[in-house]
Amino acid sequence: MTDTQTHQPTQTQTQTMRHDGGGREVDVDVVVVGAGIAGLYLMKRLRDLGVGARAFETGDDVGGTWYWNRYPGARCDVESIDYQYSWDPELAEEWTWSERYATQPEILRYVNHVADKHDLRRDVTFETRIVDARWDDATSKWTIRTEPADGGPLETLTCRWYVMATGCLSAPKDPEIEGSDAFEGEVYVTGRWPHEGVDFTGKRVGVIGTGSSAIQSIPLIADEADEMVVFQRTPNFSLPARNGPPRPEKVERFEQADDYREEARWSSAGVPRDMPELGAMMVDEDTRRARYEQAWQEGTIFSLTGAYNDLFLNPESNATAAEFVRSKIRSKVDDPETAEILCPTTFPIGTKRLCLDTNYYETFNRGHVSLVDLRAEPIQRITATGVEVGAGDGASESRSFEFDAIVFATGFDAMTGAIVRVDIEGRDGLSLREKWAAGPQTYLGLMTEGFPNLFMVTGPQSPSVLSNMAVSIEQHVEWITDTIERLREDGHDVIEPTELAERAWVQHNDDFAGITLFTQANSWYMGANVAGKARAVLPYIGGVDRYRQTCVDVVEAD
Ligand code: N01
């Protein structure tokens, strides 16, 4: 399934080649982009294999997503017992999660603990971004230019292998609102939250967006703000997280950590759980409602849409789960009009990522919090003092809101954004940005034809965001490092998917997506949240277990 070329095995040591024009030129075996959960594990594996590697990170420390997303209420929506590294079994003994769903500061402390314990910072260059990367067929190497945050000279490196461990939700998207630079008050973006925190006490705050980041932060911002207005374009389905101490039944199962983790690796979403055998329409309404109620009480993103086996396939089944959640929203929100605005009706439940919340809907019962339905009154512009909404057709009146602070919770250019923001040029000058203009084309979400020796961790067309990222990251890191090790042992310098293998994988992804309801939503899963981005299902829908088996089969087939 792949082409390889044979050369001498690469050097294992990092070598300084020459100095040039103020910038240095360095040759390493592997360049890794990102020092988050994926980048750190990559660096550890490569070091253990004796492969010279350097990582680059735009932040000034490790943590990736947990470094950047410091907004109030930021938590993982996968339980912490599941969302942690498995490669160092001692960590489970050393680290006890204080909550079922740990907060961002606790997760960041955990990542720092791992970085300290394994001395992983020493091979990372912080506050440095990759500007571009070009493949050279003559040397079978990548040439990469990096730019330090302090505006210092660009550095040029060459490497044999180039790994993007850039995360799926790391490139904040442009808010795409007229005048978004015009506001003269405080401006915050959830994905780039100030490290020192923000005190909203006594302030009038506008929040734009109602995705996970907004749904987690709104109740806490409302605790401080004098007045809060939430601008909602599309309502989301959110389930109560029921956060608290780690669940005793989970803690007990995790006592057999090896078995538990193996089960996670071979589960459909990277979290061990019982799979439903029945379709939703195979049971009567009372049974169904009781099952949904049980799932609602469970408080996970998997429980409700995992209650029946056809909720992503059969619109009629899906509608029963969606209506169940809408009934819960109506029961939580006092004002019937506000409740209706908060009820999602335009996409099947689960086809936009479900949110987990603590008191989100209840926040709209507070006197100082109001909701603006942007479908009825779209944002016209952001002004120096606030936000103007209205149909803009002269038929209805426009309204202005004045704020001290505006929070943009407007999301990310997901899955492909962080990859194509680097100017990557493969064989014969082929631009990755151009190759993916009509949607990503990858082999297994790990590589892409025309870009030899370029690997992606949890790239598009792999399970990634539809799974427990911790499990999917480890699988990719191990696959990539095993592959590099094998190529070196066998004296191969180049690996690249064939065009046919890639076409088949893209087709397989499309086929899977086509039989599900995912294509019916204008979600970031579909690339639909970014103006001009091609519409394509970005994650692999077939499940972690099926995907892992495919990767195993590919390796076994040599
Ligand atoms: O981003 P989003 P997010 N005018 O894209 C709105 C993960 N995550 O940062 O839906 C007005 O979901 C946009 O409206 P619409 C998680 O996987 C995880 O919240 O495009 N509104 C939407 O409401 C999550 O799914 C955790 O109509 C505009 C919102 O902004 C993913 O990250 C926590 C607009 C963006 O929502 C992304 O979540 C947080 C405009 N011009 C995030 N542009 C956990 O682990 C955008 N919007 C719990």
XYZ file of C-alpha atoms and ligand atoms in Angstrom, residues 66 71 75-77 169 173 175-177 190 208-214 216 231 233-234 236 352-353 374 379 409-412 522 524 529, ligand 1:
82
model
C -4.787 22.574 27.500
C -11.464 30.023 29.519
C -12.828 20.799 30.992
C -12.411 17.678 28.980
C -15.674 16.093 27.860
C -8.934 22.042 17.296
C -11.311 30.471 13.142
C -15.180 35.176 13.613
C -16.315 36.292 10.141
C -18.280 39.231 11.523
C -11.965 31.221 24.225
C -20.798 35.185 20.622
C -21.292 31.483 19.890
C -22.970 28.567 21.640
C -20.626 25.611 21.039
C -18.874 23.619 23.793
C -16.533 26.446 24.739
C -19.417 28.883 25.216
C -18.887 25.599 29.492
C -25.624 35.632 20.777
C -26.795 31.390 15.742
C -27.396 27.641 16.058
C -26.650 22.947 20.434
C -22.703 18.217 15.792
C -20.571 17.314 18.755
C -29.261 35.414 15.483
C -25.354 40.338 13.769
C -16.487 31.518 21.384
C -16.621 31.106 17.641
C -14.673 27.867 17.231
C -11.872 26.520 15.142
C -23.471 22.244 9.098
C -17.143 21.674 12.014
C -18.222 26.379 10.031
O -16.572 25.830 18.732
P -17.894 25.443 17.917
P -16.179 25.507 20.244
N -21.685 34.634 14.134
O -17.503 25.494 16.474
C -20.756 30.275 16.534
C -14.031 20.891 21.405
N -14.146 21.397 22.729
O -14.900 26.151 20.502
O -23.091 26.697 14.952
C -22.352 34.021 15.108
O -18.517 24.215 18.409
C -21.190 28.959 15.985
O -22.470 29.057 15.399
P -22.909 28.004 14.236
C -15.314 20.148 21.113
O -15.028 19.055 20.306
C -14.162 20.488 23.680
O -17.304 25.776 21.155
O -21.767 27.962 13.256
N -21.993 32.868 15.652
C -21.130 28.111 17.247
O -22.252 28.298 18.041
C -16.093 21.198 20.393
O -17.103 20.685 19.574
C -14.381 20.877 24.932
O -24.129 28.561 13.675
C -20.880 32.307 15.181
C -19.917 28.681 17.957
O -19.708 29.979 17.436
C -15.012 21.901 19.631
O -13.921 21.958 20.515
C -14.576 22.196 25.246
C -20.114 32.898 14.165
C -18.672 27.873 17.721
O -18.861 26.619 18.266
C -15.323 23.299 19.197
O -16.010 23.954 20.249
C -14.532 23.120 24.241
C -20.579 34.105 13.626
N -19.927 34.724 12.633
C -14.320 22.698 22.980
N -19.060 32.103 13.901
C -14.422 19.832 25.917
O -13.616 18.939 25.950
C -19.171 31.059 14.745
N -20.269 31.178 15.512
C -15.537 19.888 26.828
